[in-house]
Coordinates of C-alpha atoms in Angstrom, one line a residue:
X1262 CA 93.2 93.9 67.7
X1263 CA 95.9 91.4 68.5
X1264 CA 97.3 94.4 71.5
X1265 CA 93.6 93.5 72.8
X1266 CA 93.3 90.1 72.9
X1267 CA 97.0 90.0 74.5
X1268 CA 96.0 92.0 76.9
X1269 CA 92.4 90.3 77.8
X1270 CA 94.8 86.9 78.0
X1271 CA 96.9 88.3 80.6
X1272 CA 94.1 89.5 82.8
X1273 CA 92.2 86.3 82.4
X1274 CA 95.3 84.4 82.9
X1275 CA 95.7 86.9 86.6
X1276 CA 92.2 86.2 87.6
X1277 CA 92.8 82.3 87.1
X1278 CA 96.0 81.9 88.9
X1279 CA 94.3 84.0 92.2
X1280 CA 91.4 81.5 91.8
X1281 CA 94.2 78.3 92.1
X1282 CA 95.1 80.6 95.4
X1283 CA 97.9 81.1 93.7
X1284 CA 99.8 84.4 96.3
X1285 CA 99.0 87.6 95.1
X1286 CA 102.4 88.7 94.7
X1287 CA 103.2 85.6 92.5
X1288 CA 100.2 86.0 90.2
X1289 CA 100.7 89.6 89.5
X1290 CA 104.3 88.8 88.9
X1291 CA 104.2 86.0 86.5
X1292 CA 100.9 87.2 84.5
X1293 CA 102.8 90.5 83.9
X1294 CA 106.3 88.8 83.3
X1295 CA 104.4 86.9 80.7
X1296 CA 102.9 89.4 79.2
X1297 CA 106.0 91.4 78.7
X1298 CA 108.0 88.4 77.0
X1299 CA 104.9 87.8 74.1
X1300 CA 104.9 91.7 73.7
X1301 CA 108.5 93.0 73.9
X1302 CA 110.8 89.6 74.0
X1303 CA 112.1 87.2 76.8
X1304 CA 115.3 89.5 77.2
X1305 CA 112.8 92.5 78.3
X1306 CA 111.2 90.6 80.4
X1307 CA 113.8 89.5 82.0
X1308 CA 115.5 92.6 82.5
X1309 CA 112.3 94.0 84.4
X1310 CA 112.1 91.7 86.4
X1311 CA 115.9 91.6 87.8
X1312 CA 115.3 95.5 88.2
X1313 CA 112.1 95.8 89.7
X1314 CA 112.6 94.6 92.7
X1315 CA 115.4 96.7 93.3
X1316 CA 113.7 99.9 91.7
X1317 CA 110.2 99.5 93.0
X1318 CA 111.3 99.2 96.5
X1319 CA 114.6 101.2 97.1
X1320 CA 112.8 104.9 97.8
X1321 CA 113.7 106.3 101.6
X1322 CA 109.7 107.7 101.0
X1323 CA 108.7 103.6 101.2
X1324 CA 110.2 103.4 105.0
X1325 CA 107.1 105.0 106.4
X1326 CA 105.4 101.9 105.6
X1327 CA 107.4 99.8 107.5
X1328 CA 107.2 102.4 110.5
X1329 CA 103.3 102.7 110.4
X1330 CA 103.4 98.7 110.3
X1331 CA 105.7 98.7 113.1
X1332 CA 104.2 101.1 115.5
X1333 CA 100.5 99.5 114.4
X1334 CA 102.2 95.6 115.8
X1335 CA 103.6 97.9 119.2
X1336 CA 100.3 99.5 120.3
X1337 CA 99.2 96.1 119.2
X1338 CA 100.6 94.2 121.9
X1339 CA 100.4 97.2 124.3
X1340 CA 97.0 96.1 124.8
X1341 CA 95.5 99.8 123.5
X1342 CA 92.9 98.5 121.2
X1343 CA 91.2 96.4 124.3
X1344 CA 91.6 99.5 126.4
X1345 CA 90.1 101.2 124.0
X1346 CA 87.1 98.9 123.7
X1347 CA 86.7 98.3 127.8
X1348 CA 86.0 102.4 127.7
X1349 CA 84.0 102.5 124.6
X1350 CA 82.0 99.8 125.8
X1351 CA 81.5 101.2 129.1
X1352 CA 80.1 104.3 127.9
X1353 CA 77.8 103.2 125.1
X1354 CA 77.1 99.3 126.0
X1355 CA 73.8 100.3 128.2
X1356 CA 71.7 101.7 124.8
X1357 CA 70.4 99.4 122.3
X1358 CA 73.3 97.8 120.3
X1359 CA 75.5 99.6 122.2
X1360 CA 78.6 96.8 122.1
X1361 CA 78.1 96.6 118.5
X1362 CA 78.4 100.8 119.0
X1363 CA 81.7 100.1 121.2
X1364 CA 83.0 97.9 118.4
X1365 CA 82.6 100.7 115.4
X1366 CA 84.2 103.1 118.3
X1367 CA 87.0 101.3 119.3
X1368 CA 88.1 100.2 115.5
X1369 CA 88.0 104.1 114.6
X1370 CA 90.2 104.2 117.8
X1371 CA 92.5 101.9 116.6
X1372 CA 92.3 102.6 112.9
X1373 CA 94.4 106.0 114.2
X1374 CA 97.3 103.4 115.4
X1375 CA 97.2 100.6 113.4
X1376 CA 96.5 101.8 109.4
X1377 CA 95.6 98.4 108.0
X1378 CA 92.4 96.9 107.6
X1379 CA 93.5 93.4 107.9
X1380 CA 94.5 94.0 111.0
X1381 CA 91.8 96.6 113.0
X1382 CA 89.5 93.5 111.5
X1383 CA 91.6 90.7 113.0
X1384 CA 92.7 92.3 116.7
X1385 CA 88.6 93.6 116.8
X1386 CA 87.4 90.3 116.0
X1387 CA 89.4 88.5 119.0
X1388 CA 88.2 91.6 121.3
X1389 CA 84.3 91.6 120.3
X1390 CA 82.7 89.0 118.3
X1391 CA 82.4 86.9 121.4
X1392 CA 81.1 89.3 123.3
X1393 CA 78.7 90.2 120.9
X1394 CA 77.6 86.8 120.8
X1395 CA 77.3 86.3 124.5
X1396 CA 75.3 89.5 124.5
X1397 CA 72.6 88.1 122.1
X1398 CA 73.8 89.2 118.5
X1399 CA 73.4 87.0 115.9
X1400 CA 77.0 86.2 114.4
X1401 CA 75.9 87.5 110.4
X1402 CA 75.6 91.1 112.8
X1403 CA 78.5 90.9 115.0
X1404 CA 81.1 90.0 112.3
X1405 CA 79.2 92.1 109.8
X1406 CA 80.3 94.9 112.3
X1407 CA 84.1 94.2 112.6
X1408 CA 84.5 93.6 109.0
X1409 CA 83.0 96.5 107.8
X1410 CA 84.4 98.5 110.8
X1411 CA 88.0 97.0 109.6
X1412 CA 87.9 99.1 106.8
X1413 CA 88.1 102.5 108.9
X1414 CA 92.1 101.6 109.1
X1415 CA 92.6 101.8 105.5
X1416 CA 90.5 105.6 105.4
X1417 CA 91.7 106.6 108.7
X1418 CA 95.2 107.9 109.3
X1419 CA 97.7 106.9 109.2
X1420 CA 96.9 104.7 106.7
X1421 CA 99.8 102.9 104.5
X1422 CA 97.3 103.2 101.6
X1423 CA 97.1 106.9 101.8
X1424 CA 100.7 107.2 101.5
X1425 CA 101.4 105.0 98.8
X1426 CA 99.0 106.9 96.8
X1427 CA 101.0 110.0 97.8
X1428 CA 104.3 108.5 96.6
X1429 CA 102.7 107.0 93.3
X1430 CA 101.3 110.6 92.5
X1431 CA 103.5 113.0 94.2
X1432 CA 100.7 114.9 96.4
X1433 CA 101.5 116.1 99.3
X1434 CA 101.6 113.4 102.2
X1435 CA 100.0 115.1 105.1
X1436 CA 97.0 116.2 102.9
X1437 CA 96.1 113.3 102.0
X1438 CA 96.1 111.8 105.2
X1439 CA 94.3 114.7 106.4
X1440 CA 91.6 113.9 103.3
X1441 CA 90.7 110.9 105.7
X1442 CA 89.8 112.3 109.0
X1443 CA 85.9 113.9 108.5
X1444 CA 85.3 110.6 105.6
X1445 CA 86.4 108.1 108.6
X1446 CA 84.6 109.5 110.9
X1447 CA 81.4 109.9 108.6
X1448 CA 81.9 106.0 107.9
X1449 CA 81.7 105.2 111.3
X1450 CA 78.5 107.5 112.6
X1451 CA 77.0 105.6 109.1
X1452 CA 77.5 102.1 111.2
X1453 CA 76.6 103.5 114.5
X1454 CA 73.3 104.9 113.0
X1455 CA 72.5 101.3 111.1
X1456 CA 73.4 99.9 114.4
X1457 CA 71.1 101.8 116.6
X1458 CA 68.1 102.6 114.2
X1459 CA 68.1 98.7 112.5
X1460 CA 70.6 96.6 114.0
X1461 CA 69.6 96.0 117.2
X1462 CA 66.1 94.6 116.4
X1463 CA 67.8 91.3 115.2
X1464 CA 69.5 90.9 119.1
X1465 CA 68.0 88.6 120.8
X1466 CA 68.6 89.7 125.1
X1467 CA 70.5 87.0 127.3
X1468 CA 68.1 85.6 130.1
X1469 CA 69.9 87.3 133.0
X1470 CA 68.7 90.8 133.4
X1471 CA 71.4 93.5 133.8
X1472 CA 71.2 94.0 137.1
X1473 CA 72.3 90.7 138.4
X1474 CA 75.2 91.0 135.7
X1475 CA 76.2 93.6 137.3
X1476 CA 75.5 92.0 141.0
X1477 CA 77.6 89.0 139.6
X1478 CA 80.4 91.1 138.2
X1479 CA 80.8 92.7 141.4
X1480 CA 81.3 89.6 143.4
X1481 CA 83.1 87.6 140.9
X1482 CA 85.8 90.6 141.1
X1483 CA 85.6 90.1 144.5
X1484 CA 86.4 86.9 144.9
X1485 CA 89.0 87.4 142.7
X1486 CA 90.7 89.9 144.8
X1487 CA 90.9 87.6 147.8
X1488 CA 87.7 88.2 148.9
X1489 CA 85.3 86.3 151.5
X1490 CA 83.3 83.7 150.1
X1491 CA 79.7 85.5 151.6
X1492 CA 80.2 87.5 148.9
X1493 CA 80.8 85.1 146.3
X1494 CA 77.4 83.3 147.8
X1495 CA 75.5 86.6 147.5
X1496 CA 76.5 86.7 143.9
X1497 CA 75.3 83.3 143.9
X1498 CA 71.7 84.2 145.5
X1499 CA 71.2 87.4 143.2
X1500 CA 70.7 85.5 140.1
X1501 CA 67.8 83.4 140.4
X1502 CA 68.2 79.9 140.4
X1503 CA 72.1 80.0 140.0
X1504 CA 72.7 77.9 143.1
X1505 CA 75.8 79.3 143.3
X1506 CA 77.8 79.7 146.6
X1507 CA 81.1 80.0 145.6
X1508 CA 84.4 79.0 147.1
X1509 CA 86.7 79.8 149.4
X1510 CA 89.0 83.4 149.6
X1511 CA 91.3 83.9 146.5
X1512 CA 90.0 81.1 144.7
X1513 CA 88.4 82.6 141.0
X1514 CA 84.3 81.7 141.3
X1515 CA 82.6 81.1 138.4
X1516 CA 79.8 83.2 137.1
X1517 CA 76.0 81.6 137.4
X1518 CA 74.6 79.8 134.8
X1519 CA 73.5 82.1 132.0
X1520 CA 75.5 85.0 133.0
X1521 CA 77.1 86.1 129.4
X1522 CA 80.3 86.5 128.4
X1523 CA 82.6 86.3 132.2
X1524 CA 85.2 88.2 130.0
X1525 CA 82.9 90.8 129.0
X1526 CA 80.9 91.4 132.5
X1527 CA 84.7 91.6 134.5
X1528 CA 86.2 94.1 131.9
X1529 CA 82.7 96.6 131.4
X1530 CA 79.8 95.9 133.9
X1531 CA 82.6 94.8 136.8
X1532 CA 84.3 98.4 136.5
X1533 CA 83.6 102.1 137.9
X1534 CA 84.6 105.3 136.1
X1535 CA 88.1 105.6 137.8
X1536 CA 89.1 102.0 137.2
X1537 CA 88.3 102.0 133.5
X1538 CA 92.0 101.7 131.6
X1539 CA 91.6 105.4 130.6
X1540 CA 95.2 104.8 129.7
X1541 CA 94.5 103.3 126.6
X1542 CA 92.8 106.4 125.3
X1543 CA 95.6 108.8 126.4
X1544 CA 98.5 106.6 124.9
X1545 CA 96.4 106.5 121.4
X1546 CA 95.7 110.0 121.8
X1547 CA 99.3 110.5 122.2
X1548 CA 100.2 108.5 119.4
X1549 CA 98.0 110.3 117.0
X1550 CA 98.8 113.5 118.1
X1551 CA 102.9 112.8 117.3
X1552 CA 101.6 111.4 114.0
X1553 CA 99.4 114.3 112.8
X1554 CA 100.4 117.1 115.0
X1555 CA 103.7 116.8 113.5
X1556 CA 103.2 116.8 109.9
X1557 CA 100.2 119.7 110.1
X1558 CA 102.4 121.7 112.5
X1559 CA 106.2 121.0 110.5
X1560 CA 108.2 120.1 113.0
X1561 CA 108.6 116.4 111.4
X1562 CA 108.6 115.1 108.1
X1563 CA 106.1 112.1 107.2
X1564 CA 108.4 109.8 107.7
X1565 CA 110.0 111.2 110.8
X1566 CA 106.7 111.1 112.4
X1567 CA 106.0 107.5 111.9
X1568 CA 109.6 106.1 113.2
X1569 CA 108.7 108.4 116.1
X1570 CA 105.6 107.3 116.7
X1571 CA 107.0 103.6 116.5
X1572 CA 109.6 104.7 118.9
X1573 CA 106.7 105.8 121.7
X1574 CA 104.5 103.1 121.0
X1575 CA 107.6 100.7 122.3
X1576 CA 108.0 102.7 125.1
X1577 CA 104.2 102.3 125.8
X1578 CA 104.8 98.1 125.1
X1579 CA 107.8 98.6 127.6
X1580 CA 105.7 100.7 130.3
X1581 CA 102.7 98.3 129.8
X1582 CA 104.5 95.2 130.7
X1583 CA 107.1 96.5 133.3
X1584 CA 105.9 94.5 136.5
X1585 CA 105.7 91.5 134.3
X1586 CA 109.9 91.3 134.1
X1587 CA 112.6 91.5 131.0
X1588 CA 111.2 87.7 129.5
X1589 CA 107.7 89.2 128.9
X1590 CA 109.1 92.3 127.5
X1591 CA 111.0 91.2 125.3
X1592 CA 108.5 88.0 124.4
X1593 CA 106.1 90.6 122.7
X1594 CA 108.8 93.1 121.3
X1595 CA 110.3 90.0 119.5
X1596 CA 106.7 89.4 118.5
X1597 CA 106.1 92.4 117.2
X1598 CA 109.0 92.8 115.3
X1599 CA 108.5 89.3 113.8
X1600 CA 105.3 90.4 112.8
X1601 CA 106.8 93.5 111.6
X1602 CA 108.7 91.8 109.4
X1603 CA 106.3 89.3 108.2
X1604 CA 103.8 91.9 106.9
X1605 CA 106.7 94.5 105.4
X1606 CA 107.7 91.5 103.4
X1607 CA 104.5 90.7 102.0
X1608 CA 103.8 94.2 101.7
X1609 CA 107.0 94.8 99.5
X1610 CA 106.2 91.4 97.8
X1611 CA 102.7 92.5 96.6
X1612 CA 104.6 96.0 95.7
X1613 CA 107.1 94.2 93.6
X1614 CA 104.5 92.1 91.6
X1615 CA 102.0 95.0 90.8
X1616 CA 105.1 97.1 89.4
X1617 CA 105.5 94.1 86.7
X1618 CA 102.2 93.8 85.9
X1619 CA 101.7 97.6 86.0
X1620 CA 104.8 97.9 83.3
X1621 CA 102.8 95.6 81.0
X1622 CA 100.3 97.6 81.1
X1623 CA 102.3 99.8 80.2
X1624 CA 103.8 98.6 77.4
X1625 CA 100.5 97.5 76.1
X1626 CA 99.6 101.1 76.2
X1627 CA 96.6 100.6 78.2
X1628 CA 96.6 104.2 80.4
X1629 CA 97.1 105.6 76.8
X1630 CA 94.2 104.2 75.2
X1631 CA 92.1 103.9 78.4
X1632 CA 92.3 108.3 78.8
X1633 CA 92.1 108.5 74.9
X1634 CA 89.1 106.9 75.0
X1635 CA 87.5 107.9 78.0
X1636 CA 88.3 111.7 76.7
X1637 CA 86.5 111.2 73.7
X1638 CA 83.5 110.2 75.6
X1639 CA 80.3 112.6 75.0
X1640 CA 79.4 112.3 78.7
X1641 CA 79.8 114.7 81.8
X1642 CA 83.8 114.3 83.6
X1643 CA 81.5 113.5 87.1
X1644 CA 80.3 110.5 85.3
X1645 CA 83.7 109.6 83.5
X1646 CA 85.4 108.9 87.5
X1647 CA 82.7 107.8 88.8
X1648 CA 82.2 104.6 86.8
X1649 CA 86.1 104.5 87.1
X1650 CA 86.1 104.7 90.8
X1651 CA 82.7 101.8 90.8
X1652 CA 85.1 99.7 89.1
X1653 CA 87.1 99.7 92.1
X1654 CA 84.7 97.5 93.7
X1655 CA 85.2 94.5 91.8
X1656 CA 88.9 94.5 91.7
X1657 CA 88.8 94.7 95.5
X1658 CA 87.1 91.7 95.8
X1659 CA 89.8 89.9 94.1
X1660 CA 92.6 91.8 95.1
X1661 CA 93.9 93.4 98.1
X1662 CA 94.6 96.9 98.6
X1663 CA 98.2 97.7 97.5
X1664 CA 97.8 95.8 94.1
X1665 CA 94.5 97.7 93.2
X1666 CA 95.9 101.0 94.2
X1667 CA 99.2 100.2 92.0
X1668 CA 97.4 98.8 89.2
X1669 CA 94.8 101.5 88.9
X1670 CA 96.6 104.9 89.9
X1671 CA 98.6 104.8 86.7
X1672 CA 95.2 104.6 84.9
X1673 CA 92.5 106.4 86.8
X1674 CA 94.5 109.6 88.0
X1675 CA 95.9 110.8 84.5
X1676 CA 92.2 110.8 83.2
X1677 CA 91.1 112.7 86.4
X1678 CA 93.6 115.3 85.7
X1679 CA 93.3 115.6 82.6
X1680 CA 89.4 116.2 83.3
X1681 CA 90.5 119.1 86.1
X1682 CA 89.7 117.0 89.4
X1683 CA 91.5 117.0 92.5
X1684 CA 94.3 114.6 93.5
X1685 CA 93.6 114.7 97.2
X1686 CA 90.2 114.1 97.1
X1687 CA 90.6 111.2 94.3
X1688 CA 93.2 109.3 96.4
X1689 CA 90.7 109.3 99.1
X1690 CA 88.1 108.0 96.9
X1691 CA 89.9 105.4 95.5
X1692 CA 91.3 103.9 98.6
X1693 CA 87.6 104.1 100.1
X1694 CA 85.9 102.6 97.5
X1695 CA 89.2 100.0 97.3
X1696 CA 88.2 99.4 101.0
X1697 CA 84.4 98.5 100.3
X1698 CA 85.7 96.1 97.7
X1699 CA 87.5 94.0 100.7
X1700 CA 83.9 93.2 102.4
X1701 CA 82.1 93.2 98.6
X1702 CA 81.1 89.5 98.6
X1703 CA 82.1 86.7 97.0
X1704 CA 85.9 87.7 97.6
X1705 CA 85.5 90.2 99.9
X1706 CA 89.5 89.2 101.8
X1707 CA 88.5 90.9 105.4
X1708 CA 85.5 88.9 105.4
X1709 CA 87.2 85.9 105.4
X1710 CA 89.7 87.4 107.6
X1711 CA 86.9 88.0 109.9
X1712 CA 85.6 84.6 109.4
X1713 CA 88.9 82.5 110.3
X1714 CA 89.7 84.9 113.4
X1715 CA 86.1 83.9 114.6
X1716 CA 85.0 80.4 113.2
X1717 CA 82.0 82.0 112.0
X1718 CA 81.3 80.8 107.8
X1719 CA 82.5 83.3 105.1
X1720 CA 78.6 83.3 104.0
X1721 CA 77.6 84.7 107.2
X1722 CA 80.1 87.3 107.6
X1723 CA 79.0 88.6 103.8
X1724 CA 75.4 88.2 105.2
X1725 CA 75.9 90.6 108.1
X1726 CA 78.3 93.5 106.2
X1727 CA 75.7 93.8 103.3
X1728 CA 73.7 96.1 104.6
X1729 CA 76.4 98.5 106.5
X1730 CA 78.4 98.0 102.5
X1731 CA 75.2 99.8 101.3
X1732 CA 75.4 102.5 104.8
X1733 CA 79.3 103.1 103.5
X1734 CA 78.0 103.2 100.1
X1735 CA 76.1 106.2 100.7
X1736 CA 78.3 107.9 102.8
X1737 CA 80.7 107.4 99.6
X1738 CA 78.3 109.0 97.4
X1739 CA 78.3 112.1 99.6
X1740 CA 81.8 112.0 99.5
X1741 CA 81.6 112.2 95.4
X1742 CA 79.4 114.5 94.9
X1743 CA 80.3 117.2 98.0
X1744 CA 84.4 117.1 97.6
X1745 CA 84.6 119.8 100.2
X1746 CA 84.0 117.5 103.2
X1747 CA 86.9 115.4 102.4
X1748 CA 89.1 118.9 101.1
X1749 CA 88.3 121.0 104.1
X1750 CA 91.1 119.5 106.4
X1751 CA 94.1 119.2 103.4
X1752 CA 92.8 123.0 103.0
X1753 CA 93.9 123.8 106.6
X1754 CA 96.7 121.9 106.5
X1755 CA 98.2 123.5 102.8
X1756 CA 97.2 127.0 105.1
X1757 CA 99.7 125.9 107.1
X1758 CA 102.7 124.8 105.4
X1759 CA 102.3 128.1 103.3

């Protein structure tokens, strides 16, 4: 009884030190140190936490995580995500909801380059939510769409998450990020379909029809090129009532009155099929290739493959920026890098505090009692993990990704084993459902990523990713209850190696 109440301190003492926005690194840390001195002395405690750091972190299987992160912050800055997009939305922009379409297409793009959901959410919400706006979508929809379309780079590989399940648990690294391929993709035809079937009934359409976008667009990239101003004029008289006649040769015209979005119009409705930035697709398409191609095939290692992808993703950065001379260059390598750094560190941080806390779990022999008592349960094993895995959702709201996972591995995957489930297929569950907690209001953390990238309010963001949360919800469900979709990749890949 007095094990309980210990233990019931210590979380409550967790959950009010993240609500004083205290870091999550710190609060894991400190509750767990705690809890360790009350149950096994101050001289234990201390000793864990001198060694943790060191022992929790010093594993050559950990540097893919800094590689993934470093190749993500390359293609990044190698402008493949708005590449990406400008094609996407190209294609699919002219059907109903179609940009919000383009969005959901180019984060799956860029979930395959950049693993992180924090970050597909933050670079999308720069690229689109404006555009979406301009375009008549009500901001609760168009952040709804890049938060909950954030989430593909935690399912998607090559996803950090993925891996540091794979290291906690010792399954085999390319299988589990093979697991994520088919569910990613489901996840985003879910949004696509919400999109398309519901979503675009709430847009309301811009006053200037299409066609004089595209008549604008046209002389607006005219005039930009050096163009006559006749044309610039013509652009003027195509819109009605834009009184436009625009100015002289080289000098950049501005769009007529009600035209949305100049930078959308010049990058999508201003562009032919040959001078869309098809390179963006090739060099992400290259990227992944390197990344899967050479674990499934074994001519790399995991880790081998991610410090080369890194490597060609700078030489993409390099090639990118090559007429722009050495100072810009090197301006965004330094940048990356920096950034790099910046999210390794918190990375390792968060990894450092959830090891503490995880080894007071421990010591309060919480997995212990947890399986005990979930195997003595009279209920079916498909119920047992699935109100484990639903308890993912809260957690996620409070915490971010890496704690949850490190927290709740040591728990939830003996009791799977023990009840004859498969590792794969419950690493890719638990990072999915972990991923639905980070838009699961009223702590949802890519919301509010979404939110301070955009200006938008957190309650309108929650709002607009309600209903696509209950779209990935389903798509989860199918997941549960058919584990072959998410198996039959891993199968072809353990075909393979053997």
């Amino acid at each position: 009884m007095l094990l309980t109440i210990i233990v019931l301190t210590i979380v409550v003492l967790l959950l009010v030190l993240l609500m004083m926005r205290m870091p999550v690194a710190l609060s894991l840390a400190l509750s767990g140190a705690l809890g360790l001195g009350i149950l096994q002395g101050t001289d234990y405690a201390s000793n864990v936490m001198g060694s943790v750091p060191f022992s929790a972190t010093a594993s050559f299987s950990l540097t893919i995580i800094p590689m993934f992160i470093l190749m993500g912050m390359f293609a990044m800055r190698a402008k493949i995500a708005e590449h990406v997009f400008a094609v996407a939305n190209h294609m699919v922009s002219r059907f109903p909801g179609g940009l919000g379409v383009a969005t959901v297409m180019a984060c799956a793009g860029f979930s395959a380059v950049s693993g992180s959901s924090i970050g597909t959410a933050a670079t999308m919400s720069k690229l689109s939510v404006g555009q979406m706006r301009a375009y008549g979508y009500p901001a609760a929809l168009a952040t709804g769409i890049v938060a909950i379309a954030g989430t593909l780079g935690v399912v998607i590989p090559p996803s950090t998450f993925l891996v540091l399940y794979s290291i906690m648990t010792g399954e085999s690294v390319a299988q589990v990020l093979a697991a994520g391929i088919i569910p990613g993709l489901l996840s985003a035809l879910g949004y696509i379909v919400y999109i398309l079937v519901m979503g675009h009934r709430q847009i309301v359409r811009p006053e200037t029809t299409l066609a004089e976008t595209v008549s604008d667009a046209h002389a607006y990239a005219a005039v930009r090129a050096g163009g006559s101003a006749s044309a610039a004029a013509g652009s003027g008289n195509s819109s009605a009532g834009a009184g436009n006649t625009g100015p002289g040769p080289g000098i950049a015209a501005p769009l007529p009155a009600g035209t949305p979005n100049t930078e959308a119009v010049q990058q999508v409705y201003g562009r032919t099929l040959r001078t869309l930035p098809w390179r963006g697709l090739f060099r992400l398409s290259l990227i992944f290739l390197i990344i899967l191609g050479g674990m499934f095939s074994g001519i790399f290692t995991s880790t081998e493959s991610a410090a080369i992808a890194a490597f060609v993703a700078l030489v993409i950065l390099i090639w990118e920026f090559r007429h722009d001379g050495l100072s810009t260059i090197w301006s965004n390598v330094k940048g990356a890098l920096l950034d790099t750094a910046q999210t390794t560190s918190m990375v390792f941080m968060i990894l450092v505090g959830s090891t503490i806390f995880s080894t007071f779990l421990i010591a309060a022999h919480v997995p212990d009692t947890v399986t005990t008592w979930v195997a003595g349960l009279d209920v079916p094993p498909l119920l047992t993990i699935g109100l484990l895995l639903l308890f993912l959702l809260p957690l996620g709201t409070a915490l971010d990704e890496i704690s949850v996972l490190i927290i709740t591995i040591p728990i939830i995957y003996p009791i799977a084993m023990e009840l004859g489930f498969n590792g794969i297929w419950l690493g890719l569950m638990i990072v999915k459902l972990t991923a639905i907690g980070m838009v699961t209001p009223p702590v949802g953390m890519t919301c509010f990523v979404v939110a301070g990238a955009t200006g938008v309010r957190t309650e309108t963001v929650f709002k607009g990713v309600l209903p696509l949360m209950l779209m990935d919800l389903a798509v989860s469900a199918i997941l549960f209850f058919f584990p072959a979709i998410t198996l039959f990749l891993p199968s072809l890949v353990a075909q393979g190696a053997g």
